[in-house]
XYZ file of C-alpha atoms in Angstrom:
339
model
C -16.812 -50.452 -5.734
C -15.300 -51.380 -9.098
C -12.480 -48.816 -9.226
C -11.717 -48.508 -5.514
C -8.361 -50.314 -5.608
C -7.261 -48.636 -8.839
C -8.067 -45.143 -7.562
C -6.249 -45.829 -4.294
C -3.145 -47.033 -6.161
C -3.272 -44.000 -8.455
C -3.528 -41.553 -5.551
C -0.789 -43.234 -3.542
C 1.465 -43.248 -6.612
C 0.882 -39.525 -6.960
C 1.667 -38.987 -3.288
C 4.921 -40.958 -3.544
C 5.914 -39.033 -6.668
C 5.340 -35.716 -4.910
C 7.601 -36.981 -2.123
C 10.196 -37.874 -4.767
C 9.967 -34.300 -6.015
C 10.566 -33.032 -2.484
C 13.675 -35.246 -2.227
C 15.037 -34.184 -5.614
C 14.213 -30.580 -4.737
C 16.294 -30.954 -1.577
C 19.213 -32.371 -3.554
C 18.856 -29.531 -6.059
C 19.037 -26.950 -3.299
C 21.887 -28.571 -1.384
C 24.016 -28.999 -4.520
C 23.427 -25.334 -5.417
C 21.759 -26.372 -8.673
C 18.447 -24.533 -8.450
C 19.413 -21.446 -10.446
C 21.077 -23.256 -13.335
C 17.996 -23.100 -15.592
C 17.151 -19.449 -16.132
C 13.992 -19.876 -18.220
C 10.661 -21.498 -17.491
C 9.556 -23.375 -20.586
C 6.837 -25.841 -19.546
C 6.579 -27.459 -22.985
C 9.809 -27.068 -24.959
C 11.842 -27.233 -21.760
C 10.979 -30.911 -21.471
C 14.016 -31.791 -23.593
C 17.512 -30.934 -22.309
C 20.096 -29.302 -24.591
C 20.987 -31.910 -27.224
C 23.876 -30.195 -29.009
C 27.006 -28.398 -27.890
C 25.579 -25.198 -29.348
C 22.459 -25.508 -27.210
C 24.581 -26.254 -24.141
C 26.664 -23.172 -24.823
C 23.531 -21.036 -25.118
C 22.273 -22.320 -21.780
C 25.650 -21.684 -20.187
C 25.799 -18.140 -21.541
C 22.342 -17.442 -20.117
C 23.524 -18.732 -16.735
C 26.654 -16.561 -16.932
C 24.411 -13.490 -16.844
C 22.985 -14.431 -13.429
C 24.090 -13.047 -10.053
C 24.951 -16.562 -8.827
C 27.519 -17.069 -11.581
C 29.024 -13.619 -11.066
C 29.296 -13.945 -7.277
C 30.013 -17.636 -6.691
C 30.646 -19.578 -9.875
C 32.617 -17.357 -12.222
C 35.254 -20.104 -12.345
C 32.786 -22.625 -13.811
C 33.516 -24.395 -17.057
C 30.794 -25.807 -19.295
C 31.308 -29.221 -17.691
C 30.818 -27.745 -14.212
C 27.622 -26.113 -15.419
C 26.288 -29.398 -16.796
C 26.619 -30.976 -13.340
C 24.383 -28.448 -11.621
C 22.011 -28.278 -14.597
C 21.342 -32.001 -14.199
C 19.553 -31.812 -10.845
C 17.395 -28.823 -11.720
C 16.440 -30.473 -15.011
C 15.518 -33.736 -13.242
C 13.453 -31.776 -10.704
C 11.459 -30.014 -13.406
C 11.107 -33.148 -15.526
C 9.762 -35.057 -12.538
C 7.197 -32.302 -12.039
C 5.976 -32.779 -15.602
C 5.796 -36.553 -15.121
C 3.775 -36.111 -11.919
C 1.342 -33.957 -13.870
C 0.903 -36.612 -16.543
C 0.545 -39.408 -13.989
C -2.252 -37.408 -12.377
C -4.193 -35.960 -15.286
C -4.703 -38.949 -17.603
C -5.949 -41.438 -14.968
C -8.092 -38.638 -13.506
C -9.789 -38.134 -16.854
C -10.283 -41.875 -17.252
C -11.817 -42.371 -13.796
C -13.966 -39.248 -14.229
C -15.377 -40.451 -17.565
C -15.979 -43.937 -16.159
C -18.054 -42.486 -13.337
C -15.691 -43.571 -10.571
C -15.898 -40.198 -8.814
C -18.804 -38.860 -6.815
C -19.369 -35.093 -6.484
C -17.097 -34.842 -3.456
C -14.232 -36.680 -5.139
C -14.575 -34.509 -8.236
C -13.986 -31.447 -6.072
C -10.978 -33.137 -4.475
C -9.516 -33.977 -7.895
C -9.919 -30.356 -9.002
C -8.210 -29.172 -5.806
C -5.296 -31.565 -6.384
C -4.984 -30.476 -10.023
C -4.862 -26.773 -9.257
C -2.649 -27.433 -6.233
C -0.101 -29.110 -8.486
C -0.379 -26.352 -11.077
C 0.089 -23.690 -8.418
C 3.108 -25.566 -7.094
C 4.783 -25.401 -10.497
C 4.105 -21.686 -10.883
C 5.318 -21.031 -7.344
C 8.518 -22.955 -8.068
C 9.323 -20.657 -10.960
C 8.389 -17.604 -8.867
C 10.927 -18.827 -6.304
C 13.653 -19.344 -8.905
C 13.058 -15.866 -10.372
C 13.961 -14.289 -7.049
C 17.549 -15.512 -7.489
C 17.988 -14.373 -11.077
C 17.619 -10.629 -10.698
C 19.813 -8.958 -8.105
C 20.795 -11.593 -5.545
C 22.692 -14.883 -5.958
C 20.159 -16.985 -4.080
C 16.422 -17.467 -3.917
C 14.223 -15.728 -1.374
C 13.930 -17.853 1.743
C 10.287 -16.754 2.001
C 9.539 -18.105 -1.468
C 11.507 -21.261 -0.690
C 9.394 -21.784 2.432
C 6.209 -21.226 0.441
C 7.326 -23.677 -2.272
C 8.222 -26.402 0.226
C 5.133 -25.859 2.359
C 2.742 -26.091 -0.571
C 4.498 -29.253 -1.815
C 4.082 -30.935 1.568
C 0.510 -29.680 1.879
C -0.259 -31.189 -1.515
C 1.345 -34.517 -0.551
C -0.597 -34.568 2.731
C -3.872 -33.779 0.979
C -3.391 -36.497 -1.642
C -2.558 -38.953 1.143
C -5.655 -37.897 3.079
C -7.872 -38.402 0.028
C -6.231 -41.752 -0.792
C -7.079 -43.082 2.678
C -10.757 -42.625 1.873
C -10.342 -45.231 -0.853
C -8.705 -47.755 1.481
C -11.301 -48.467 4.164
C -9.996 -49.114 7.639
C -11.469 -49.040 11.108
C -11.581 -45.675 12.826
C -11.497 -45.037 16.558
C -13.640 -42.578 18.477
C -10.957 -40.438 20.084
C -11.811 -36.764 19.784
C -9.140 -35.758 22.284
C -6.404 -37.506 20.328
C -7.665 -35.960 17.099
C -7.546 -32.463 18.590
C -4.025 -33.069 19.874
C -3.030 -34.346 16.437
C -4.414 -31.277 14.696
C -2.704 -28.981 17.188
C 0.599 -30.779 16.742
C 0.219 -30.568 12.969
C 0.015 -26.771 13.280
C 3.234 -26.743 15.317
C 4.898 -29.092 12.835
C 3.792 -26.848 9.968
C 5.481 -23.859 11.607
C 8.547 -26.011 12.229
C 8.699 -26.990 8.551
C 8.466 -23.342 7.524
C 11.350 -22.514 9.864
C 13.290 -25.432 8.453
C 12.907 -23.853 5.022
C 14.064 -20.510 6.456
C 17.115 -22.266 7.901
C 17.827 -23.804 4.503
C 17.269 -20.605 2.550
C 19.530 -18.525 4.794
C 22.065 -21.365 5.224
C 21.540 -20.997 8.960
C 22.234 -24.708 9.378
C 25.927 -23.902 9.004
C 25.804 -21.667 12.082
C 26.293 -23.064 15.590
C 27.089 -26.624 14.575
C 26.993 -27.850 18.156
C 24.347 -29.664 20.163
C 22.560 -29.219 22.498
C 23.994 -25.728 23.044
C 24.412 -23.070 20.365
C 28.150 -22.651 20.618
C 28.942 -22.361 24.305
C 25.535 -21.050 25.292
C 21.956 -22.223 25.431
C 20.908 -18.754 24.320
C 23.347 -17.359 21.706
C 25.096 -14.177 22.725
C 24.678 -12.779 19.199
C 20.886 -12.863 19.461
C 20.785 -9.252 20.643
C 22.826 -8.113 17.666
C 20.423 -9.893 15.317
C 17.500 -7.941 16.761
C 19.489 -4.704 16.687
C 19.980 -5.201 12.942
C 16.557 -6.479 11.909
C 14.303 -5.462 14.765
C 11.377 -7.783 15.458
C 11.665 -9.120 11.878
C 14.835 -10.911 12.977
C 12.625 -13.894 13.786
C 12.038 -14.363 10.045
C 15.054 -12.638 8.489
C 18.119 -13.444 10.584
C 19.713 -16.898 10.725
C 20.562 -16.741 14.443
C 17.031 -16.460 15.914
C 15.717 -18.607 13.061
C 18.011 -21.506 13.989
C 17.158 -20.940 17.656
C 13.415 -21.151 16.954
C 13.860 -24.185 14.689
C 15.797 -26.005 17.437
C 13.261 -25.389 20.169
C 10.245 -26.083 18.000
C 11.871 -29.488 17.439
C 11.687 -30.109 21.185
C 8.019 -29.037 21.144
C 7.208 -31.457 18.325
C 9.080 -34.269 20.067
C 7.301 -33.692 23.387
C 3.961 -33.362 21.594
C 4.369 -36.745 19.951
C 5.463 -38.356 23.222
C 2.388 -36.913 24.933
C 0.069 -38.252 22.225
C 1.841 -41.624 22.301
C 1.432 -41.887 26.067
C -2.271 -41.032 25.955
C -2.807 -43.614 23.186
C -0.817 -46.239 25.080
C -2.903 -45.675 28.188
C -6.391 -45.349 26.670
C -6.632 -46.336 23.000
C -5.084 -49.723 22.207
C -6.572 -49.683 18.699
C -4.482 -46.598 17.897
C -1.198 -48.064 19.114
C 0.165 -48.675 15.616
C -0.403 -45.028 14.689
C 1.101 -43.877 17.986
C 4.149 -46.139 17.704
C 4.633 -45.044 14.088
C 4.615 -41.385 15.117
C 7.026 -42.010 17.968
C 9.437 -43.847 15.678
C 9.243 -41.162 12.991
C 9.760 -38.254 15.365
C 12.689 -40.010 17.082
C 14.368 -40.652 13.738
C 13.669 -37.106 12.579
C 15.086 -35.603 15.765
C 18.293 -37.628 15.430
C 18.599 -36.711 11.767
C 18.240 -33.062 12.713
C 21.003 -33.321 15.308
C 23.431 -35.067 12.968
C 22.561 -32.745 10.085
C 23.445 -29.826 12.319
C 26.626 -31.308 13.773
C 28.001 -32.215 10.350
C 27.034 -28.816 8.876
C 24.324 -30.046 6.493
C 25.893 -32.605 4.147
C 23.675 -33.374 1.158
C 22.744 -36.884 2.325
C 21.676 -35.886 5.829
C 20.007 -32.686 4.661
C 17.839 -34.606 2.207
C 16.991 -37.318 4.743
C 16.060 -34.671 7.313
C 13.688 -33.019 4.853
C 12.171 -36.389 3.950
C 11.803 -37.191 7.642
C 9.701 -34.069 8.167
C 7.479 -35.137 5.283
C 6.962 -38.640 6.654
C 6.197 -37.263 10.103
C 3.556 -35.009 8.567
C 1.981 -37.978 6.797
C 2.097 -39.929 10.055
C 0.027 -37.210 11.688
C -2.403 -37.234 8.767
C -2.816 -40.988 9.270
C -3.477 -40.568 12.998
C -6.053 -37.839 12.434
C -7.750 -39.898 9.749
C -7.893 -42.882 12.103
C -9.816 -40.751 14.593
C -12.131 -39.131 12.028
C -15.562 -40.227 10.859
C -15.056 -42.169 7.603
C -16.543 -40.622 4.463
C -18.398 -42.953 2.100
C -16.835 -43.429 -1.327
C -18.951 -43.964 -4.428
């Protein structure tokens, strides 16, 4: 097909750019920069403040936020510019991703490169990206009203939809890069099941980030001196059953042990592939390598109390592991004809 290679490159570029947004989003969060821009201006917000007067106006708007009043009342204009930078880059990258998607999409559509199925997929990707932008602002708004931080529920939703979008674009891109599939229904079912567990794990990772629970119990493998933290009962006394989504103690506990579940799940899949499906060994070895790296990153991120570098790498590791699972499932799925 005439445009097969071009469409594949376009989709993979979009996928990589979404991953870049996830990385920059992680840096934005870990540097406490996410609430520095208090207005959502999709068009005129493309340009940063270009004069000292504009900078002062932005700073004054930030000074009216709970975050400034509670944490950053000592900030000078120069301090403000430092945190503004990462949030601005994050939003600018989102606009660039939109442009990189929409113009080639129109071109390929007009040229007849898309069949009916691909047209639906393009529409899904477009509205997925649009929804992601709106959801990002909805998340930011939660930290501008009466609390000096964003809602960890909205943070989890924002991250989850970003990774879902990246995974979907990657899935679609693989249909434009033909490769041999393997009949392995059992492996595919295990992969789908593990993806569900990994999805829950990613959500809990976002909860950990949003509640800064990664700065609790910075020991491994125990939580403090215990396998089961003594303060767990207090957490449930305060929040009731909702402690599992609202209190940092059980949230970190769940995030830790889901990590073991993901690790064991990958090892199980890898062993079954190694024993029965030699043509899937690359996918299995890739998953094993990614989950091992991700597990180690998680341990070191915890021990060192979430430094920016490790925190960002840990978030990226989860993304790559998700894409690794997508690749495995695609390798065991019936290929869809393109064109």
